[in-house]
Short mmCIF file of C-alpha atoms in Angstrom, two decimals:
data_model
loop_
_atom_site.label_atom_id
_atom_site.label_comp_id
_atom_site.label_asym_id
_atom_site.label_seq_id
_atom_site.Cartn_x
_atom_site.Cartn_y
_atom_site.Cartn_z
CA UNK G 204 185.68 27.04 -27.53
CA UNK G 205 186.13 23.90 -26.06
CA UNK G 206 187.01 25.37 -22.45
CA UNK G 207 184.13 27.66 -22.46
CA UNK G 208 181.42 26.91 -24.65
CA UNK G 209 178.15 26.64 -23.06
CA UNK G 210 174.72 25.80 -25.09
CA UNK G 211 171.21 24.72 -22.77
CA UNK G 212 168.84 22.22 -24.76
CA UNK G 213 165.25 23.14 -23.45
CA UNK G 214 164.25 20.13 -21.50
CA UNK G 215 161.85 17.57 -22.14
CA UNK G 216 161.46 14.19 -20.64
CA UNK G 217 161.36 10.36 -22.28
CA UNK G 218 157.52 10.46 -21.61
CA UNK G 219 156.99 13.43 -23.57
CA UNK G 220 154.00 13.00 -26.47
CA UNK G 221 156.73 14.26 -28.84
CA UNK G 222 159.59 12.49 -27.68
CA UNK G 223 160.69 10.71 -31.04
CA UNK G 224 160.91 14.61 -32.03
CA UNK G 225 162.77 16.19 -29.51
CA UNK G 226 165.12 13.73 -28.02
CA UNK G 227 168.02 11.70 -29.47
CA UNK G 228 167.98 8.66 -30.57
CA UNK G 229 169.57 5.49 -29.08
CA UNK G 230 170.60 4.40 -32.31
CA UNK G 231 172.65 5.31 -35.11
CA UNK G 232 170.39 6.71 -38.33
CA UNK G 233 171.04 6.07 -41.75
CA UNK G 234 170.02 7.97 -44.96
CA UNK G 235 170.93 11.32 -46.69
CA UNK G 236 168.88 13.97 -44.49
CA UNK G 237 170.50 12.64 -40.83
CA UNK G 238 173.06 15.21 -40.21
CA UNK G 239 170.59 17.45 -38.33
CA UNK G 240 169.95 13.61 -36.34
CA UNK G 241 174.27 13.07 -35.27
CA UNK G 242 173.99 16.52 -34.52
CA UNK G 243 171.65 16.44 -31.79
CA UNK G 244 172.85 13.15 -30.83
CA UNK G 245 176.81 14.52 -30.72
CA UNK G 246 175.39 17.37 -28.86
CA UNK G 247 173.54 15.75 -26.05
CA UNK G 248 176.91 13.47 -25.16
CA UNK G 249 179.20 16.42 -25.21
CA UNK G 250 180.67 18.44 -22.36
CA UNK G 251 179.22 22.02 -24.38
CA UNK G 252 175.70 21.28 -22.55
CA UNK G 253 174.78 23.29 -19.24
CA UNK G 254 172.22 23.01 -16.99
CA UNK G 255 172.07 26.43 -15.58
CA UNK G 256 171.21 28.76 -18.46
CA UNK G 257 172.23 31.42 -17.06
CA UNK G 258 175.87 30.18 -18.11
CA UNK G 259 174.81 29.40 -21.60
CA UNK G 260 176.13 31.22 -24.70
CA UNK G 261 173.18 29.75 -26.97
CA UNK G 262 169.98 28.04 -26.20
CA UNK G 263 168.88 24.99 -28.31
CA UNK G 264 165.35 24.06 -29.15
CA UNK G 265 166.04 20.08 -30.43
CA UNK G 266 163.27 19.34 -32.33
CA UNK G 267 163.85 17.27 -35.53
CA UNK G 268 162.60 18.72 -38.54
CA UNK G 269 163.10 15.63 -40.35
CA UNK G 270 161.09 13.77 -37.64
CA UNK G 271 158.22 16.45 -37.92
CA UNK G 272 158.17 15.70 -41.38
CA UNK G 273 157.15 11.75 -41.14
CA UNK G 274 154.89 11.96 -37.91
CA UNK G 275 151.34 10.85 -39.24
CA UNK G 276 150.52 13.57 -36.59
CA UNK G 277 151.88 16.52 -38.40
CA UNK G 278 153.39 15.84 -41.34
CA UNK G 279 154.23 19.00 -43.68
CA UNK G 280 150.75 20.22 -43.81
CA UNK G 281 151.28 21.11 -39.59
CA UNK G 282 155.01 21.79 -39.58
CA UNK G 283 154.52 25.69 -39.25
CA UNK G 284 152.14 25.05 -36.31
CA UNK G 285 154.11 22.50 -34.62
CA UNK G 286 156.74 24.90 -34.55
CA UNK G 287 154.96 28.18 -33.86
CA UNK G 288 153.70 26.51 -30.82
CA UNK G 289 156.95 25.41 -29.78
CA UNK G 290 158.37 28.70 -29.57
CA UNK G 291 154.72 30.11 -27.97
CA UNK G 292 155.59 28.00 -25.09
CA UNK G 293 159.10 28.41 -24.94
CA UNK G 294 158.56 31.96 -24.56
CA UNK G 295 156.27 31.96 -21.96
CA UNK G 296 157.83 29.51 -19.98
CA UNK G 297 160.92 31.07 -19.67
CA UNK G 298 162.53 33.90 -20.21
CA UNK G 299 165.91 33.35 -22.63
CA UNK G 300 163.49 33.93 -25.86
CA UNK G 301 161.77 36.80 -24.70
CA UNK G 302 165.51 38.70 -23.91
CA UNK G 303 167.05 38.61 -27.49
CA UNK G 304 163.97 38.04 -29.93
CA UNK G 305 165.40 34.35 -30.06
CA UNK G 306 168.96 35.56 -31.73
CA UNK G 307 170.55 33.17 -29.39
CA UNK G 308 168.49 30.47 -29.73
CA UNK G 309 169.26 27.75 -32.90
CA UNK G 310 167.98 24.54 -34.34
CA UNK G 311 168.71 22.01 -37.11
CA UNK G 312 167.26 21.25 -40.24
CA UNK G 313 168.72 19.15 -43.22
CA UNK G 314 165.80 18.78 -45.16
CA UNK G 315 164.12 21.26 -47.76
CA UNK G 316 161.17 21.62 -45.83
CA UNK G 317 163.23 23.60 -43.23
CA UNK G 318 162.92 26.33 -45.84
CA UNK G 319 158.72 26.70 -44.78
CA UNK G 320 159.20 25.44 -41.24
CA UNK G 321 159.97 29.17 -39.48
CA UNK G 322 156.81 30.93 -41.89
CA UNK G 323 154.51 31.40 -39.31
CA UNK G 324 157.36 32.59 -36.84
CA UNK G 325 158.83 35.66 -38.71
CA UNK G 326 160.91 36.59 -35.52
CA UNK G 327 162.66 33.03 -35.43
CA UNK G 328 163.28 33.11 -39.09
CA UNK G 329 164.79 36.50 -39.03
CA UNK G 330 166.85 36.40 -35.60
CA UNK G 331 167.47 33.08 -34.65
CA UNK G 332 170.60 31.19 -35.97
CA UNK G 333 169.55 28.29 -38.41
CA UNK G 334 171.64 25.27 -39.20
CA UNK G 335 170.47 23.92 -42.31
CA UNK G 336 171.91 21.62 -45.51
CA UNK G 337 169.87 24.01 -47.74
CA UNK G 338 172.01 26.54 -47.59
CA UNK G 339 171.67 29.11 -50.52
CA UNK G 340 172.25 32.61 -51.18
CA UNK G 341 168.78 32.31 -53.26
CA UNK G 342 166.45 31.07 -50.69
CA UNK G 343 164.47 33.92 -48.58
CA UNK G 344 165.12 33.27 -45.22
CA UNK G 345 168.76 32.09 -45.43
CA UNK G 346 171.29 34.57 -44.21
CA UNK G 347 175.38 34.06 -44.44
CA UNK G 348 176.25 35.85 -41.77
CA UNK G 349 173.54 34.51 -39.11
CA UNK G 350 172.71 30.73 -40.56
CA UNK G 351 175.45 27.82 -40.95
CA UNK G 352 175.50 25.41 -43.49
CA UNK G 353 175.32 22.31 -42.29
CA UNK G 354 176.80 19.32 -44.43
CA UNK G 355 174.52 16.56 -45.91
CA UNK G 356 176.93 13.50 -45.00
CA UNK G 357 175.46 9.96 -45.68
CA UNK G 358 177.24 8.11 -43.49
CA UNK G 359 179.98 5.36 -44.84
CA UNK G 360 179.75 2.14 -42.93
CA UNK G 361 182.70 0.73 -44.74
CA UNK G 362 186.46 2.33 -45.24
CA UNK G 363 187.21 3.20 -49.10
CA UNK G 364 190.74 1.51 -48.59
CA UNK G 365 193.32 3.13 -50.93
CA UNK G 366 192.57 6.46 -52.08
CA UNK G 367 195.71 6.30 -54.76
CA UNK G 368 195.33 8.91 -57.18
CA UNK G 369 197.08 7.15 -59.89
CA UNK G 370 194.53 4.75 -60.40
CA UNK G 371 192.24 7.11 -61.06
CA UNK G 372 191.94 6.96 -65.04
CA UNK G 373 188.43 9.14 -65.85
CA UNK G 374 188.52 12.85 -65.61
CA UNK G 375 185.10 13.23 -64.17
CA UNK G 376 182.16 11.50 -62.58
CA UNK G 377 178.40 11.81 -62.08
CA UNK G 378 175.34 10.19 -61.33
CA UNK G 379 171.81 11.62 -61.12
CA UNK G 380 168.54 12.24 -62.53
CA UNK G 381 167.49 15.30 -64.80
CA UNK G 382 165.62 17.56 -62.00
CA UNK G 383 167.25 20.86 -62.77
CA UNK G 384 168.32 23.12 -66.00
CA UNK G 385 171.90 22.30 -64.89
CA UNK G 386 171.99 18.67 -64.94
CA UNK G 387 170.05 18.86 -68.10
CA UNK G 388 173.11 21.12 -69.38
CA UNK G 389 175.51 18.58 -68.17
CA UNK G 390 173.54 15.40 -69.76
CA UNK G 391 173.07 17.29 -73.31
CA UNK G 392 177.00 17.65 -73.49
CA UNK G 393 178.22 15.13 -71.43
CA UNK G 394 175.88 12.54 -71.82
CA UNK G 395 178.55 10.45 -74.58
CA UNK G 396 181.64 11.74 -73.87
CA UNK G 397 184.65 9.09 -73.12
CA UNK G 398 186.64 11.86 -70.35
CA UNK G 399 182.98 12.85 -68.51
CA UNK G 400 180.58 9.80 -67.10
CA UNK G 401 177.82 11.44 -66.93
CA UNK G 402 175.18 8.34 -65.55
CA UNK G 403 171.35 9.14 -66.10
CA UNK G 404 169.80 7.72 -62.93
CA UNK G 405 170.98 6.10 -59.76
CA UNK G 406 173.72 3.57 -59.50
CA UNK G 407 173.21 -0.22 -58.78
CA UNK G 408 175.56 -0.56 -56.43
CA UNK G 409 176.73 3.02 -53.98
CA UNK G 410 179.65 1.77 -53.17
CA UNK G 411 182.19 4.04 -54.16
CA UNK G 412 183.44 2.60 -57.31
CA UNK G 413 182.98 4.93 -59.75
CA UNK G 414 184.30 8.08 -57.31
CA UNK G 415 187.13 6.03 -56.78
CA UNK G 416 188.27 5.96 -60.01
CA UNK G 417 187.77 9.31 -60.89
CA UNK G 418 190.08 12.38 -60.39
CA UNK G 419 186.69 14.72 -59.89
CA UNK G 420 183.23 14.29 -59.10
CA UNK G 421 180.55 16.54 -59.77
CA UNK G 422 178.30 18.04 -57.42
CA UNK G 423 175.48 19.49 -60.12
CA UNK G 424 172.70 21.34 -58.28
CA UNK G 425 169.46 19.49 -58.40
CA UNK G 426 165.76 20.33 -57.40
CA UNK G 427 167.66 21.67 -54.31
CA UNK G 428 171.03 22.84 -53.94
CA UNK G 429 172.40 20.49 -51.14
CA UNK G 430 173.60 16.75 -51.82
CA UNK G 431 175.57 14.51 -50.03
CA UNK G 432 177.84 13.75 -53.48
CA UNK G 433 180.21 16.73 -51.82
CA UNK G 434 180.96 14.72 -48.98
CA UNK G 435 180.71 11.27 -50.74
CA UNK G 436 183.03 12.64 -53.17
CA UNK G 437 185.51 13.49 -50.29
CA UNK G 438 185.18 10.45 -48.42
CA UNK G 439 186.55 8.47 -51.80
CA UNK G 440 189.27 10.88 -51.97
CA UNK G 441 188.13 12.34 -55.48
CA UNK G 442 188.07 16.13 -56.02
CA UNK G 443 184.58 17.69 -56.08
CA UNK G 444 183.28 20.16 -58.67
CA UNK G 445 180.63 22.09 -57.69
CA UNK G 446 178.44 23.21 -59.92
CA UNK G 447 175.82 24.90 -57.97
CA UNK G 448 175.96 28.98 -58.09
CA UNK G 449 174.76 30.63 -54.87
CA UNK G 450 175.40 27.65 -52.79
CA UNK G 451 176.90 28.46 -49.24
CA UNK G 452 179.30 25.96 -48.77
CA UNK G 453 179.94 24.27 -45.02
CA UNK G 454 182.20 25.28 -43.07
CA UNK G 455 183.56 28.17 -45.14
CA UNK G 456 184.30 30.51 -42.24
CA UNK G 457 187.15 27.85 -41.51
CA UNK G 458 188.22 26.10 -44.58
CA UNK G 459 189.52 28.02 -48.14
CA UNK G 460 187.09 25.61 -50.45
CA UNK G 461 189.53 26.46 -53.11
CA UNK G 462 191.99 24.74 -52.02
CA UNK G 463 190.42 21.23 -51.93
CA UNK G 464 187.74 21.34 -54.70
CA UNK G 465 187.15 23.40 -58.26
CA UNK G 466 183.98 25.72 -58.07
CA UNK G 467 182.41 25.96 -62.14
CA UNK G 468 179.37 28.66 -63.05
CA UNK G 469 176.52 27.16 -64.82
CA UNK G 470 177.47 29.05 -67.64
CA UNK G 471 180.78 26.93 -67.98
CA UNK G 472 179.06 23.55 -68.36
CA UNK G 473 179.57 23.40 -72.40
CA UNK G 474 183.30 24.01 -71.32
CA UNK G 475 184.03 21.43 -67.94
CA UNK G 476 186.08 19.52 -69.90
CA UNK G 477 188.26 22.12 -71.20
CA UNK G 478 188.60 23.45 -67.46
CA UNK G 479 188.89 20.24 -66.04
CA UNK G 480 191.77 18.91 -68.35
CA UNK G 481 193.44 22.38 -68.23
CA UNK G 482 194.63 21.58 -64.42
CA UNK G 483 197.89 21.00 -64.45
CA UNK G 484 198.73 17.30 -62.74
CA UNK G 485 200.66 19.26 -59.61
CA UNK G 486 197.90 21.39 -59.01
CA UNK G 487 195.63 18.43 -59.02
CA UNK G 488 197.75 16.43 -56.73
CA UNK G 489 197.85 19.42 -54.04
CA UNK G 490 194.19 19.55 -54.77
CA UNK G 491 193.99 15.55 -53.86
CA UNK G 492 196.09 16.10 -51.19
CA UNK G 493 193.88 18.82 -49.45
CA UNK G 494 191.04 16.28 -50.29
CA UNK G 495 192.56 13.54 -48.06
CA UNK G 496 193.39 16.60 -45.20
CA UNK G 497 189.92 18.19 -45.16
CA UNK G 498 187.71 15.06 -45.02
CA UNK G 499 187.80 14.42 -41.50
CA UNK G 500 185.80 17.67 -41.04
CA UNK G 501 183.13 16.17 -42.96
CA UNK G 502 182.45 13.04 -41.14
CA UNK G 503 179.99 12.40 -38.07
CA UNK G 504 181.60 10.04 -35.53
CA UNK G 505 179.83 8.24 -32.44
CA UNK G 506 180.69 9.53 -29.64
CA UNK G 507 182.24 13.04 -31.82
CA UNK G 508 186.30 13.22 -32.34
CA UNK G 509 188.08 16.57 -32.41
CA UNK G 510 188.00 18.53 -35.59
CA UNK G 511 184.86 16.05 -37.23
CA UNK G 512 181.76 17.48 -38.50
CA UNK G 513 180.40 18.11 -34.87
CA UNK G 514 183.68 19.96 -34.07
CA UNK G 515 183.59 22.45 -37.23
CA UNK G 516 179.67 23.02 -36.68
CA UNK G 517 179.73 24.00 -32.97
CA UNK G 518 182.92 26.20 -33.71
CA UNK G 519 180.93 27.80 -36.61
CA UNK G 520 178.29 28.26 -33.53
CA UNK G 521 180.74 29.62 -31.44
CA UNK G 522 181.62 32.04 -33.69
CA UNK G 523 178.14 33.82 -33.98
CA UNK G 524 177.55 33.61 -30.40
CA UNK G 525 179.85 36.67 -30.15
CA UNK G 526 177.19 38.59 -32.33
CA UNK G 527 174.37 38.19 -29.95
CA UNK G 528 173.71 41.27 -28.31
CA UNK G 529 171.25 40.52 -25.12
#
């Protein structure tokens, strides 16, 4: 992949009325939707971007859904049409679109709204690949084999420091509010018990404390399926749970999810204790172990390292580029 792999971003220049959409930025954002943002801004620094389509594999169209969503000049109530339009012109101004029914052609999306943004483009929704955090078997529109799920990462200014597992004295950890039938399964059981913190609401303070003294941290499905706690729980070196049926998991074309976290049914959650407490301390430690091995993958870095959360999503890229029939 990295010899060979060729993508063209259609161009558009700094002057452009839609710049802030459909260029990088020159800084580094912050906040829990901005994975679809170090994408783009990975991409456009790599060596996988070609000028000459005619070498490219896959063909880009870099507008920011997340972007869309906060310009006062369209806003949710014109996402569809911003897009729409965007592909209207792409197609008549050249001819990549036109060849495959846009099945080579991709874009990003980390926030919900990605879920309407393709419904007045049936074609795009259908052929082209998305990369989106709301990635669920239970969404129309989403398809395993075609779309990538892309991880929500909230980016850590600040090392965790020692990720010892012995001084991790509470079986489990969450925090959250009540937005889903899950969580309000978890709270009516959990809510009091001494093994499970179960926290109603935010934190004060995000700064790791409570992951890092925990041997697992839950990932409970809220309104939508995709969090950053997955990532936050790996970048604290805790063990995630993820309670969240039908949720396609990142990168799970390359990594076994078993082996670094412990995946619980709704159905369970009157039980997580008994499952929890019933893994045996050597299977927790390989578990732990994995943890610290896998959470490189899950991290954006400025400019990209080998094997980060760039790395994993262009080789899940690369491996549906072989699918595309022209």
């Amino acid at each position: 992949m990295n010899k060979s792999f060729k993508i063209f971003v259609y161009p558009h220049k700094p002057d452009d009325p839609f710049a802030n959409v459909l260029l990088p930025e020159d800084y580094n954002p912050e906040g829990p939707y901005t994975s679809e943002l170090y994408f783009k801004k990975a991409l456009f620094n790599s060596h996988f971007i070609t000028q000459d389509p005619n070498e490219a594999h896959l063909f880009y169209m870099p507008f920011s859904i997340l972007h869309l969503r906060h310009d006062p000049r369209i806003g949710p109530e014109k996402l569809q049409d911003f897009v729409k339009d965007y592909i209207f012109n792409i197609s008549h101004k050249y001819p990549f679109w036109n060849r495959t029914g846009g099945a080579d052609h991709f874009y990003t999306a980390c926030h919900s709204i990605s879920e309407i943004a393709m419904d007045k483009t049936v074609e795009a929704k259908e052929n082209s690949i998305q990369l989106v955090c709301t990635s669920t078997y239970f969404v129309t529109g989403y398809f395993p084999h075609k779309d990538v799920s892309l991880p929500q990462i909230w980016v850590k200014k600040h090392d965790p420091g020692t990720l010892v597992s012995s001084k991790r004295n509470r079986l489990a950890f969450f925090a959250g509010r009540v937005n889903s039938p899950v969580r309000a399964a978890l709270f009516k059981h959990w809510v009091n018990d001494t093994e499970i913190f179960a926290h109603f609401g935010g934190l004060e303070t995000n700064d790791g404390k409570e992951q890092l003294r925990s041997k697992f941290c839950l990932h409970v499905k809220g309104f939508e399926i995709n969090t950053a706690r997955v990532t936050d729980a790996l970048h604290y070196g805790c063990v995630p749970v993820i309670l969240a049926n039908h949720h396609d998991l990142p990168f799970t074309d390359i990594l076994n999810w078993k082996s670094f976290s412990v995946v619980v049914h709704y159905m369970d959650v009157p039980v997580l204790r008994k499952i929890l407490q019933g893994i045996s301390f050597e299977e927790l430690s390989w578990l732990q172990s994995n943890v610290m091995k896998v959470s490189k993958h899950f991290e954006w870095n400025v400019p990209a390292v080998d094997y980060d959360a760039f790395y994993m999503t262009m080789y899940e890229l690369w491996l549906r580029k072989s699918s595309v029939r022209v």
